[in-house]
Amino acid sequence: MPRPASPRRKLSMLLASTALFAGYSGMDIQTASAAEPSAAPAATAPAGDNPLLAKWTGPFEGVPPWDKMDPELFPDAFTQAMAEVKAEVQAVIDNPEAATFDNSFVPMMLAGDTMDRLYALWGVQTSNKSTARVEELDAEWSPKLSSFYTELFLDPGLFARYKAVYDKRHDSGLDAQQIRIVERSYDEMVRDGANLSAADKAKLVAMNAELEGLFSAFSSKLLADEKRYTFVADEAELAGLEPAFVASLADAAAAQGKPGQWAIKNTRSSAQPVLQNATNRTLREKVWRAFVDRGDNGDANDTNQAIAAILKLRQARAELLGFRTHADYRMADTMAKTPANAMALMMKVWPAAVARVHEEVADMQAIADADAKAGKGQKITIEPWDYRYYAEKVRKAKYDLDESEVKPYLQLDKLVDAMFWSAGRLYDLGFRENTGAVPVFDPKVRTFEVYNLKTDANVGLLYLDNFARDGKRSGAWMTTYRSQQTLGGTRNVLASNNNNFTEGAKGVPTLVSLDDASTLFHEFGHGIHYLLQQVTYPWLANVPRDFVEYPSQVNENWLLTPEILSKFATHYRTGEPMPQALVDKILASQKFNQGFETVEYLASAIVDMKLHDRTTPVADIDAFERDTLAEIGMPKEIVMRHRLPQFGHLFSSDAYSAGYYSYLWSETMDADTWAAFTEAGGPWDRKVADRFRTILLMTGNETDRAEAYRTFRGRDPDVKALLVRRGFPTE
């Protein structure tokens, strides 16, 4: 997923801007209302020569000074950057000339350049290199920054200028893109409180500040739980795990001061191989419980109270802004438009997915029963910690395919080469490694110059941060440190992909699962989207939430093409390419386990929507999750991909709240897009790729994205393509 865009790109988007900074203030609404939250506190570092505020220098139009990143410099930097933004916006408000697009919207789109650079640094500091001190600063500054931006863009003088241009938009010679900016910006300001009374604006400022504090509290607690390890003292307990992975666990234990043991970190990339391959059922259950109970242990890291407070504030804010629910508020500017439309799509898929899970469980139970009958273990009933393990047995039985047979061919470095090769063949993007030529924020970050293969023109720079470490948030994400635009001068792109793979032991290549390989291609798909973008106005760069995941999900498709597997899937010891017989098995099994994959995700998306599409905020988080899953018929052998106490998409910011459905919305377009390639003759058809690039990837949000898709495909996306892909009935 992409991280939220920078403040400069969202100066017109009131709540989107303020949701960028997560922190915990600890103050209630009444205290915040009475305070002066936008007043900058005294700096903790000397003003004047703060390196975090300097324009970026060096190659590629300037690069971030990661080597100058010191947490203690951020308070002073925020103070100065806020003052600069305030002055730039005030200059627009105070302009004595009648408001026009050029003297109001253009300077607003160009404002905040220093804060934009600063936020790129802060985002890495909090997401990739967090420490206890960083968490303290985040807790202190997030509410202040939230209040600053909320107050700034509720200024009636600014809204008056926007409204003046809006009222004359059809009579002032504006082109279609300019009118789109004016209309969207005006609608956003109205939606986000521009017409509120002064008293209600003060309430909104307080709500946003308190929400930012709660987001930060949630994130800190979750990060603390993900720093925990399950230690194993007897190597025999690790039976079934791939040797290179076992070696990496030994390295992790040694790094934690326990040489001679093995350490399984409480993150998906470490837990999943254990759940999939460990023969020791007790270990699987122990690792599973630690992972699914993150944030839900009744201790100092429990997130339930923070979530309940977030939900209460979200609903109060929605009502203050004139919306029935938080879901209605969040979905007003999406392709789906309403919670009902999103739920309708999800419920088209849910029954077939649940039915498939029951079939998958029956297949697994049969193998478990046969093993028990043959004396290969005790008689068991399939439990959630058994699902992945026995699914691999079913895969072996049905397709003669074992994940452990595949993983030795999936070398991370080779897969990076594969994703670059595919981007070149499809979009003429070239990648030259230049690691060491520019500063990085961690020694293991790789960098690549991005250029056009036909013209050799520079496109930008890609940072690749692949490995898990303490202080790095879980999951995978893409972000830009600088995004493309031509307004104010052409800018190239500084993009980054961030993963949490478990690094191979010293001297051994890092091997990843098919699931991790898909994640690699997924996040790179976000990167491709931003690297190919060609927009004039930055306010037409940000696409709706339920379009965001579309380019990334499309890009996953190329991973399992025969060309990629035969060319880049080579054995890490022998160097031999993956045998065609194994390639054929992988391709034949593409619909395997789709019940599990679909239900695991959809359960999270449905619970998210039901949680936010209600007027009474949920107070008992665990009970709501349990009751909702029972109501929709959740199979007992599966848990949500993200249980609520650890659902960072929803509670580390507003970004994906009432929006997790967007992956399915995007995948509907993705499956239909892949069908377009198939109909044209194959995945490498350049005519389809060129249309995909020029109509959908390069154009940001210059036109309505539903209309753009219809231009590309000749019709709306057909959900049948998604059902066919997953092997579900289409009638």
XYZ file of C-alpha atoms in Angstrom:
731
model
C 0.000 0.000 0.000
C 1.178 3.568 -0.499
C 1.814 5.765 2.506
C -0.305 8.947 2.608
C 0.965 11.767 0.427
C 2.866 14.743 1.743
C 1.303 17.930 3.157
C 2.183 20.050 0.116
C 0.212 17.724 -2.132
C -2.781 17.948 0.165
C -2.959 21.573 1.115
C -6.475 21.681 -0.278
C -7.571 18.588 1.605
C -8.293 19.534 5.174
C -8.565 16.228 6.945
C -6.313 14.369 4.550
C -3.554 16.820 5.379
C -3.947 16.551 9.101
C -4.098 12.749 9.030
C -0.522 12.563 7.831
C 1.031 12.956 11.238
C 0.349 10.339 13.893
C 0.912 11.238 17.530
C -0.643 10.996 20.977
C -1.464 14.134 22.898
C -3.365 12.614 25.765
C -5.665 15.641 25.900
C -9.403 15.414 25.782
C -11.596 17.523 23.527
C -12.351 20.139 26.142
C -8.696 20.727 26.971
C -7.738 20.895 23.311
C -10.502 23.357 22.545
C -9.359 25.704 25.239
C -5.692 25.476 24.285
C -3.894 27.237 21.446
C -2.798 24.169 19.499
C -1.386 25.968 16.480
C 1.093 27.983 18.501
C 4.508 26.489 17.844
C 6.416 25.498 20.984
C 9.960 26.481 21.680
C 12.461 24.658 19.498
C 14.699 22.045 21.110
C 17.509 22.584 18.587
C 19.078 25.858 17.456
C 17.300 27.599 14.599
C 19.052 28.862 11.519
C 21.175 26.121 10.020
C 18.941 23.115 10.534
C 20.053 20.616 7.842
C 16.574 19.099 7.703
C 15.270 22.341 6.174
C 17.940 22.772 3.522
C 17.079 22.305 -0.131
C 18.217 18.886 -1.261
C 21.465 18.830 -3.186
C 23.397 16.264 -5.147
C 22.411 14.233 -8.207
C 18.886 13.531 -9.476
C 17.704 17.104 -8.821
C 18.737 16.688 -5.189
C 18.363 13.753 -2.806
C 17.284 13.503 0.851
C 20.108 14.002 3.395
C 19.480 10.788 5.302
C 22.924 11.095 6.879
C 21.791 14.333 8.564
C 18.603 12.856 10.038
C 18.670 13.419 13.812
C 15.414 13.133 15.807
C 16.385 16.110 17.957
C 16.424 18.376 14.903
C 12.771 17.786 14.004
C 11.053 20.066 16.568
C 12.921 23.133 15.343
C 12.406 22.024 11.741
C 8.661 21.642 12.218
C 8.472 25.062 13.877
C 10.208 26.774 10.976
C 8.399 24.801 8.257
C 5.013 25.595 9.810
C 5.892 29.289 9.842
C 6.800 29.121 6.165
C 3.550 27.376 5.222
C 1.555 29.863 7.280
C 3.217 32.799 5.519
C 2.627 31.297 2.075
C -1.048 30.656 2.730
C -1.528 34.038 4.397
C -0.067 35.716 1.320
C -2.810 34.125 -0.773
C -5.501 35.201 1.699
C -4.178 38.769 1.903
C -3.795 39.282 -1.839
C -5.786 42.485 -2.571
C -6.543 41.415 -6.143
C -9.760 39.599 -6.985
C -9.387 35.870 -6.600
C -8.410 33.929 -9.732
C -7.129 30.470 -10.436
C -3.625 31.827 -11.026
C -3.369 33.963 -7.880
C -5.153 31.575 -5.516
C -4.957 27.950 -6.599
C -1.536 28.010 -8.257
C 0.353 29.479 -5.264
C -1.481 27.098 -2.947
C -0.349 24.149 -5.070
C 3.229 25.412 -4.906
C 3.191 26.154 -1.173
C 4.787 24.030 1.497
C 7.866 22.818 -0.360
C 10.026 22.857 2.761
C 7.417 20.978 4.785
C 7.109 18.490 1.933
C 10.816 17.663 2.152
C 10.690 17.572 5.926
C 7.754 15.191 5.957
C 9.643 12.804 3.645
C 12.385 12.637 6.273
C 9.957 12.343 9.168
C 8.020 9.584 7.430
C 11.170 7.485 7.187
C 12.133 8.354 10.750
C 8.784 7.096 12.084
C 8.174 4.198 9.692
C 11.644 2.827 8.917
C 13.875 4.026 11.776
C 11.688 4.526 14.833
C 13.042 4.650 18.376
C 11.582 5.407 21.781
C 12.635 9.040 21.323
C 10.993 9.200 17.898
C 7.772 7.877 19.403
C 7.934 10.591 22.064
C 8.371 13.292 19.442
C 5.600 11.789 17.345
C 3.272 11.874 20.327
C 4.147 15.503 21.006
C 4.086 16.878 17.489
C 1.315 15.025 15.706
C -1.516 16.845 17.514
C 0.250 20.175 17.030
C 0.687 19.618 13.317
C -2.881 18.380 13.010
C -4.260 21.467 14.722
C -2.020 23.739 12.672
C -3.271 22.388 9.352
C -6.885 22.122 10.424
C -6.990 25.751 11.590
C -5.047 26.951 8.578
C -7.473 25.529 6.057
C -10.595 26.455 7.956
C -9.638 30.110 7.553
C -12.729 31.874 6.151
C -10.539 34.169 4.070
C -9.054 31.245 2.175
C -12.453 29.668 1.625
C -13.807 32.993 0.361
C -11.150 33.088 -2.366
C -11.828 29.465 -3.314
C -15.559 30.154 -3.471
C -15.071 33.268 -5.590
C -13.173 31.285 -8.220
C -15.644 28.410 -7.925
C -18.645 30.665 -8.554
C -17.109 32.001 -11.787
C -15.393 28.796 -12.912
C -17.373 28.471 -16.143
C -16.993 32.120 -17.138
C -13.295 32.780 -16.532
C -11.562 30.865 -19.319
C -10.475 27.880 -17.244
C -9.699 24.626 -19.006
C -11.149 21.258 -17.985
C -8.309 20.373 -15.614
C -8.447 23.739 -13.886
C -12.212 23.473 -13.455
C -11.733 19.984 -11.999
C -9.254 21.367 -9.463
C -11.548 24.232 -8.506
C -14.614 22.019 -8.112
C -12.848 19.261 -6.203
C -11.065 21.703 -3.887
C -14.239 23.637 -3.131
C -16.211 20.434 -2.500
C -13.466 19.145 -0.213
C -13.389 22.324 1.836
C -17.160 22.258 2.260
C -17.084 18.577 3.108
C -14.297 19.143 5.620
C -15.898 21.969 7.566
C -15.452 25.288 5.749
C -19.072 26.277 6.442
C -19.003 25.378 10.136
C -19.487 28.034 12.775
C -16.444 29.285 14.639
C -17.385 27.184 17.658
C -17.789 24.047 15.562
C -14.499 24.707 13.809
C -12.844 24.780 17.213
C -14.444 21.421 17.992
C -13.135 20.012 14.708
C -9.613 21.213 15.447
C -9.755 19.483 18.829
C -11.148 16.259 17.392
C -8.432 16.036 14.759
C -5.722 16.696 17.310
C -7.016 14.024 19.651
C -7.380 11.551 16.794
C -3.767 12.097 15.797
C -2.711 11.350 19.349
C -4.707 8.140 19.362
C -3.295 7.066 15.995
C 0.198 7.498 17.400
C -0.673 5.593 20.561
C -2.084 2.722 18.533
C 0.978 2.589 16.270
C 3.419 2.638 19.169
C 1.628 -0.177 20.977
C 1.446 -2.324 17.853
C 5.099 -1.731 17.045
C 6.029 -2.779 20.575
C 4.154 -6.076 20.193
C 5.806 -6.694 16.840
C 9.246 -6.299 18.425
C 8.608 -9.425 20.474
C 10.126 -12.797 19.635
C 9.211 -16.421 20.171
C 12.452 -18.093 21.215
C 13.173 -21.750 20.509
C 15.907 -23.542 22.462
C 15.734 -26.945 20.751
C 16.399 -27.023 17.017
C 14.325 -30.190 16.743
C 11.232 -28.038 17.269
C 11.999 -26.340 13.943
C 11.598 -29.507 11.898
C 10.113 -28.851 8.484
C 11.484 -25.326 8.140
C 13.763 -24.489 5.235
C 17.464 -24.569 6.331
C 18.228 -21.037 5.149
C 15.252 -19.739 7.142
C 16.388 -21.648 10.251
C 19.831 -20.079 9.863
C 18.249 -16.626 9.719
C 16.353 -17.371 12.955
C 19.639 -18.298 14.603
C 21.154 -14.998 13.484
C 18.129 -13.157 14.876
C 18.485 -14.887 18.238
C 22.168 -14.034 18.401
C 21.337 -10.405 17.653
C 18.901 -10.503 20.588
C 21.623 -11.758 22.915
C 20.622 -15.420 22.865
C 23.214 -17.272 20.799
C 22.492 -20.954 20.365
C 18.737 -20.333 20.169
C 16.353 -19.397 17.370
C 14.166 -16.266 17.361
C 10.865 -15.948 15.456
C 9.875 -12.304 15.258
C 6.210 -11.433 15.763
C 5.699 -10.261 12.170
C 3.985 -11.855 9.191
C 7.173 -12.565 7.250
C 8.602 -14.547 10.164
C 5.407 -16.190 11.416
C 4.017 -17.339 8.086
C 6.864 -19.737 7.138
C 6.463 -21.393 10.539
C 2.697 -21.766 10.148
C 3.173 -23.130 6.672
C 6.016 -25.588 7.178
C 6.710 -26.431 10.841
C 5.743 -30.020 11.659
C 5.628 -29.184 15.384
C 1.977 -28.333 15.997
C 2.677 -26.880 19.441
C 5.147 -24.422 17.941
C 2.677 -23.485 15.198
C -0.003 -22.706 17.759
C 2.398 -20.714 19.918
C 3.575 -18.588 16.987
C 0.026 -18.184 15.665
C -1.360 -17.007 19.004
C 1.438 -14.496 19.461
C 0.823 -13.124 15.984
C -2.987 -12.892 15.982
C -3.102 -11.503 19.536
C -0.887 -8.487 18.805
C -2.467 -5.510 20.547
C -4.988 -7.722 22.341
C -3.287 -9.023 25.470
C -4.693 -6.757 28.164
C -1.258 -5.331 28.884
C 0.427 -1.987 28.300
C 0.420 -2.646 24.548
C -3.296 -3.422 24.334
C -4.914 -1.246 21.654
C -8.621 -1.817 22.352
C -9.129 1.322 24.419
C -7.417 3.491 21.804
C -9.569 1.957 19.045
C -12.789 2.616 20.967
C -11.772 6.239 21.462
C -10.910 6.583 17.760
C -14.309 5.223 16.735
C -16.134 7.585 19.086
C -14.269 10.605 17.766
C -14.682 9.563 14.133
C -18.438 9.325 14.495
C -18.651 12.640 16.340
C -16.594 14.294 13.632
C -18.727 12.798 10.850
C -21.902 14.124 12.481
C -20.309 17.529 13.022
C -19.476 17.630 9.296
C -23.018 16.638 8.307
C -22.528 12.942 7.509
C -24.528 10.040 8.868
C -21.458 7.925 9.605
C -17.689 7.942 9.276
C -18.055 5.551 6.332
C -20.296 8.028 4.509
C -17.770 10.777 5.159
C -14.754 8.765 4.003
C -16.453 7.413 0.886
C -17.783 10.698 -0.461
C -14.797 11.032 -2.806
C -14.349 7.429 -3.945
C -15.318 5.391 -6.974
C -17.746 3.320 -4.896
C -19.388 6.503 -3.510
C -21.409 4.778 -0.741
C -20.969 2.028 1.865
C -23.860 0.151 0.267
C -22.069 -0.049 -3.073
C -18.904 -1.344 -1.455
C -20.823 -3.910 0.585
C -22.728 -5.039 -2.504
C -19.483 -5.929 -4.269
C -18.082 -7.721 -1.223
C -21.222 -9.763 -0.716
C -21.152 -10.877 -4.361
C -17.883 -12.624 -3.587
C -18.269 -13.640 0.084
C -20.682 -16.624 -0.207
C -18.634 -18.348 -2.897
C -15.432 -17.758 -0.924
C -16.903 -19.262 2.268
C -18.208 -22.277 0.343
C -14.726 -22.811 -1.094
C -13.187 -22.648 2.397
C -15.435 -25.476 3.553
C -14.211 -27.531 0.608
C -10.591 -26.700 1.421
C -11.050 -27.643 5.079
C -12.627 -30.956 4.090
C -9.579 -31.740 1.927
C -7.230 -30.867 4.779
C -9.197 -32.788 7.380
C -9.098 -35.873 5.175
C -5.298 -35.737 5.071
C -5.064 -35.146 8.829
C -7.377 -38.119 9.462
C -5.364 -40.318 7.120
C -2.136 -39.323 8.872
C -3.646 -40.193 12.261
C -4.938 -43.527 10.966
C -1.479 -44.318 9.601
C 0.112 -43.554 12.971
C 1.764 -40.347 11.785
C 0.288 -38.244 14.556
C -2.667 -37.758 16.834
C -6.180 -37.327 15.511
C -6.890 -33.600 15.235
C -9.543 -31.196 14.068
C -8.201 -28.492 11.737
C -7.607 -25.285 13.674
C -6.421 -21.891 12.402
C -2.774 -22.712 13.197
C -3.134 -25.842 11.048
C -4.617 -24.232 7.939
C -1.457 -23.168 6.133
C 0.383 -26.344 7.119
C -2.264 -28.733 5.832
C -2.968 -26.543 2.815
C 0.595 -27.295 1.739
C -0.128 -31.002 2.104
C -3.214 -30.615 -0.074
C -1.193 -28.646 -2.622
C 1.296 -31.495 -2.714
C -1.446 -34.102 -3.089
C -3.445 -32.254 -5.752
C -0.693 -30.636 -7.766
C 2.443 -32.488 -6.655
C 3.646 -29.053 -5.588
C 5.416 -28.245 -2.336
C 6.142 -24.642 -1.364
C 9.510 -25.768 -0.008
C 10.265 -27.043 -3.488
C 9.543 -23.615 -4.955
C 11.249 -21.331 -2.440
C 14.874 -22.252 -3.342
C 14.175 -20.760 -6.772
C 12.797 -17.494 -5.404
C 15.898 -15.457 -4.649
C 14.999 -11.927 -3.637
C 17.742 -10.301 -5.704
C 16.699 -12.235 -8.809
C 13.067 -11.239 -8.287
C 14.114 -7.589 -8.069
C 15.822 -8.071 -11.436
C 12.605 -9.681 -12.701
C 10.353 -6.806 -11.724
C 12.740 -4.322 -13.332
C 12.903 -6.398 -16.522
C 9.131 -6.576 -16.783
C 8.791 -2.803 -16.277
C 11.261 -2.263 -19.086
C 9.478 -4.577 -21.470
C 6.055 -3.100 -20.708
C 6.748 0.598 -20.060
C 10.342 1.319 -21.235
C 11.522 1.944 -17.668
C 15.170 1.130 -17.024
C 16.914 0.645 -13.659
C 20.655 1.037 -13.010
C 21.861 0.218 -9.518
C 23.854 3.031 -7.944
C 23.905 1.896 -4.307
C 26.581 3.901 -2.519
C 26.289 6.910 -4.803
C 23.619 8.672 -2.720
C 22.907 8.742 1.035
C 20.610 6.066 2.479
C 18.945 5.737 5.882
C 20.122 2.154 6.485
C 23.191 0.331 5.120
C 21.009 -2.379 3.572
C 18.932 0.028 1.474
C 19.670 -0.301 -2.252
C 19.200 2.533 -4.753
C 18.555 2.530 -8.495
C 18.622 5.254 -11.111
C 15.381 5.105 -13.101
C 15.520 6.166 -16.742
C 13.678 5.829 -20.047
C 15.095 2.950 -22.069
C 14.374 4.649 -25.382
C 15.639 8.160 -24.631
C 17.937 7.557 -21.621
C 16.189 10.520 -19.951
C 16.172 10.432 -16.173
C 12.860 9.537 -14.545
C 14.068 9.511 -10.960
C 15.482 7.310 -8.254
C 14.147 4.209 -6.498
C 15.061 3.298 -2.906
C 14.574 -0.366 -1.982
C 14.341 -1.159 1.751
C 13.554 -4.864 1.844
C 14.401 -6.222 5.281
C 12.682 -6.279 8.662
C 14.416 -4.685 11.641
C 13.515 -3.272 15.019
C 11.991 0.189 14.667
C 10.491 -0.527 11.252
C 6.737 -0.835 11.081
C 5.294 -4.109 9.824
C 3.831 -4.837 6.433
C 4.882 -3.402 3.102
C 4.377 0.025 1.613
C 5.421 2.376 -1.144
C 5.932 6.101 -0.867
C 7.497 8.977 -2.746
C 9.974 11.386 -1.221
C 9.363 13.667 -4.204
C 6.541 13.240 -6.702
C 6.246 14.291 -10.321
C 4.599 17.521 -11.452
C 5.340 20.162 -14.074
C 3.737 23.160 -12.355
C 6.571 25.359 -11.115
C 9.150 23.362 -13.042
C 9.522 19.710 -13.946
C 10.352 17.402 -11.041
C 11.609 13.864 -11.236
C 10.448 11.149 -8.840
C 12.127 9.840 -5.715
C 10.215 6.654 -4.908
C 10.709 3.906 -2.360
C 9.499 0.369 -1.821
C 9.564 -0.952 1.737
C 9.157 -4.595 2.734
C 9.753 -6.706 5.814
C 11.426 -9.831 4.468
C 13.567 -11.992 6.727
C 17.119 -11.607 5.503
C 19.022 -14.760 4.621
C 21.826 -15.921 6.889
C 25.283 -14.532 6.189
C 26.532 -15.775 2.842
C 23.141 -17.182 1.823
C 20.800 -15.408 -0.607
C 17.484 -14.276 0.826
C 14.768 -16.675 -0.283
C 11.113 -15.648 -0.207
C 7.775 -17.396 -0.489
C 5.407 -16.953 -3.408
C 3.295 -14.741 -1.150
C 6.280 -12.504 -0.375
C 7.214 -12.437 -4.051
C 3.686 -11.219 -4.842
C 4.108 -8.507 -2.205
C 7.352 -7.415 -3.859
C 5.645 -7.075 -7.244
C 2.587 -5.429 -5.647
C 4.507 -2.607 -4.005
C 6.586 -2.130 -7.132
C 3.309 -1.675 -9.012
C 2.656 1.390 -6.837
C 6.145 2.580 -7.715
C 5.509 2.150 -11.435
C 2.305 4.185 -11.090
C 4.190 7.149 -9.618
C 7.259 6.806 -11.863
C 5.087 6.914 -14.990
C 2.882 9.787 -13.820
C 2.797 12.851 -16.084
C 0.564 15.555 -14.607
C 0.848 19.318 -14.601
C -0.998 20.048 -11.371
C -0.093 18.188 -8.151
C -3.718 18.387 -6.999
C -4.628 16.092 -9.889
C -2.119 13.447 -8.867
C -3.931 11.774 -5.976
C -6.365 9.110 -7.134
C -9.390 7.873 -5.131
C -8.691 5.353 -2.395
C -10.402 2.526 -4.278
C -8.251 3.183 -7.350
C -4.954 3.343 -5.439
C -4.455 -0.421 -5.224
C -5.416 -1.062 -8.843
C -2.020 -0.497 -10.543
C -0.218 -2.475 -7.837
C -2.587 -5.427 -8.059
C -2.301 -5.498 -11.831
C 1.474 -5.685 -11.504
C 1.282 -8.845 -9.395
C 0.088 -10.733 -12.463
C 3.450 -10.682 -14.202
C 5.191 -12.603 -11.404
C 3.800 -15.958 -12.529
C 4.196 -15.472 -16.250
C 6.298 -18.235 -17.827
C 8.809 -15.646 -19.044
C 9.531 -14.413 -15.510
C 9.665 -17.859 -13.926
C 11.892 -19.378 -16.604
C 14.264 -16.400 -16.768
C 14.613 -15.304 -13.162
C 13.550 -18.220 -10.950
C 16.937 -19.914 -10.568
C 18.064 -22.254 -7.803
C 20.150 -20.443 -5.216
C 22.704 -23.266 -5.012
C 22.942 -24.667 -8.539
C 21.943 -21.628 -10.567
C 19.718 -23.861 -12.662
C 16.462 -22.326 -13.884
C 13.219 -23.572 -12.426
C 12.301 -26.782 -14.291
C 9.422 -26.396 -16.693
C 7.601 -29.167 -14.880
C 7.691 -27.095 -11.689
C 6.608 -23.968 -13.580
C 3.666 -25.930 -14.965
C 2.701 -27.079 -11.470
C 2.755 -23.500 -10.171
C 0.594 -22.261 -13.025
C -1.823 -25.165 -12.623
C -2.240 -24.370 -8.932
C -3.009 -20.651 -9.297
C -6.606 -21.119 -8.135
C -5.477 -23.224 -5.184
C -6.401 -22.022 -1.695
C -8.435 -19.098 -3.028
C -11.124 -19.721 -0.442
C -8.645 -19.001 2.326
C -7.036 -16.028 0.556
C -10.404 -14.437 -0.186
C -12.091 -15.035 3.165
C -9.032 -13.910 5.145
C -9.043 -10.574 3.312
C -12.797 -10.062 2.855
C -13.543 -10.709 6.526
C -11.262 -7.774 7.376
C -12.888 -5.555 4.745
C -16.463 -6.404 5.774
C -15.743 -5.897 9.474
C -14.093 -2.561 8.656
C -17.170 -1.360 6.773
C -19.629 -2.582 9.397
C -17.505 -0.988 12.098
C -17.649 2.440 10.451
C -21.084 2.339 8.774
C -23.048 2.771 11.999
C -24.212 5.718 14.067
C -23.409 4.189 17.465
C -19.653 3.793 17.938
C -18.461 0.358 19.019
C -17.092 0.267 22.553
C -16.274 -3.431 23.021
C -13.909 -4.091 20.127
C -13.359 -7.821 20.654
C -17.075 -8.502 21.077
C -17.939 -6.591 17.915
C -15.334 -8.469 15.914
C -16.523 -11.819 17.275
C -20.236 -11.083 16.758
C -19.818 -9.663 13.265
C -17.794 -12.641 12.099
C -20.447 -14.971 13.480
C -23.156 -12.963 11.735
C -21.536 -13.280 8.304
C -20.639 -16.946 8.752
C -16.870 -16.718 9.167
C -15.339 -20.215 9.034
C -13.870 -21.086 12.423
C -10.645 -22.333 10.847
C -9.643 -18.834 9.681
C -9.055 -15.481 11.341
C -9.190 -12.083 9.687
C -6.018 -11.127 7.860
C -5.889 -8.142 10.208
C -7.771 -8.486 13.480
C -9.049 -5.154 14.786
C -6.517 -4.764 17.645
C -3.673 -4.835 15.073
C -5.431 -3.326 12.036
C -2.941 -0.585 11.246
C -4.666 0.255 7.965
C -7.628 1.491 10.016
C -6.162 2.885 13.208
C -2.688 4.271 12.499
C -4.396 7.001 10.434
C -7.683 7.622 8.662
C -6.201 6.487 5.352
C -7.888 3.102 4.897
C -10.711 3.451 7.429
C -13.980 2.424 5.757
C -11.688 1.790 2.816
C -10.163 -1.659 3.164
C -12.778 -2.824 0.644
C -10.735 -0.893 -1.926
C -8.427 -3.855 -2.506
C -11.396 -5.851 -3.807
C -12.733 -2.886 -5.777
C -9.307 -2.468 -7.335
C -8.896 -6.188 -7.928
C -12.157 -6.242 -9.867
C -10.575 -3.755 -12.259
C -7.287 -5.650 -12.072
C -8.814 -8.986 -13.106
C -10.729 -7.307 -15.911
C -7.535 -5.549 -17.055
C -5.624 -8.836 -17.072
C -8.434 -10.258 -19.176
C -7.763 -7.448 -21.675
C -4.148 -8.620 -21.995
C -5.305 -12.226 -22.352
C -7.832 -11.315 -25.030
C -5.131 -9.425 -26.929
C -2.813 -12.414 -27.035
C -0.776 -12.358 -23.856
C 0.700 -10.448 -20.920
C 3.356 -8.673 -22.969
C 1.063 -7.128 -25.579
C 2.425 -3.616 -26.025
C -0.755 -2.150 -27.486
C -2.689 -2.994 -24.330
C 0.264 -1.983 -22.131
C 0.511 1.369 -23.897
C -3.209 2.027 -23.445
C -2.986 1.013 -19.777
C -0.005 3.334 -19.314
C -1.309 6.382 -21.181
C -4.970 6.270 -20.116
C -4.726 5.032 -16.526
C -1.173 5.160 -15.137
C 0.191 8.454 -16.450
C -2.884 10.582 -15.877
C -3.238 10.697 -12.098
C -6.724 11.974 -11.331
C -6.990 14.360 -14.278
C -10.356 12.857 -15.187
C -12.898 10.764 -13.320
C -11.224 7.389 -12.869
C -14.385 5.423 -13.690
C -14.604 7.294 -16.980
C -10.915 6.662 -17.627
C -11.419 2.953 -17.066
C -14.338 2.934 -19.482
C -12.114 4.655 -22.043
C -9.479 1.968 -21.559
C -11.775 -1.062 -21.569
C -14.785 0.197 -23.490
C -17.084 -0.591 -20.567
C -17.220 -0.830 -16.770
C -15.171 -3.605 -15.130
C -16.858 -6.993 -15.012
C -16.757 -8.780 -11.649
C -16.984 -12.108 -13.472
C -13.299 -11.813 -14.363
C -12.483 -11.758 -10.639
C -14.695 -14.763 -9.899
C -13.162 -16.726 -12.768
C -9.639 -15.878 -11.593
C -10.395 -17.229 -8.133
C -12.165 -20.289 -9.470
C -15.562 -19.311 -8.056
C -18.919 -19.836 -9.783
C -19.966 -16.901 -11.963
C -23.710 -17.495 -11.755
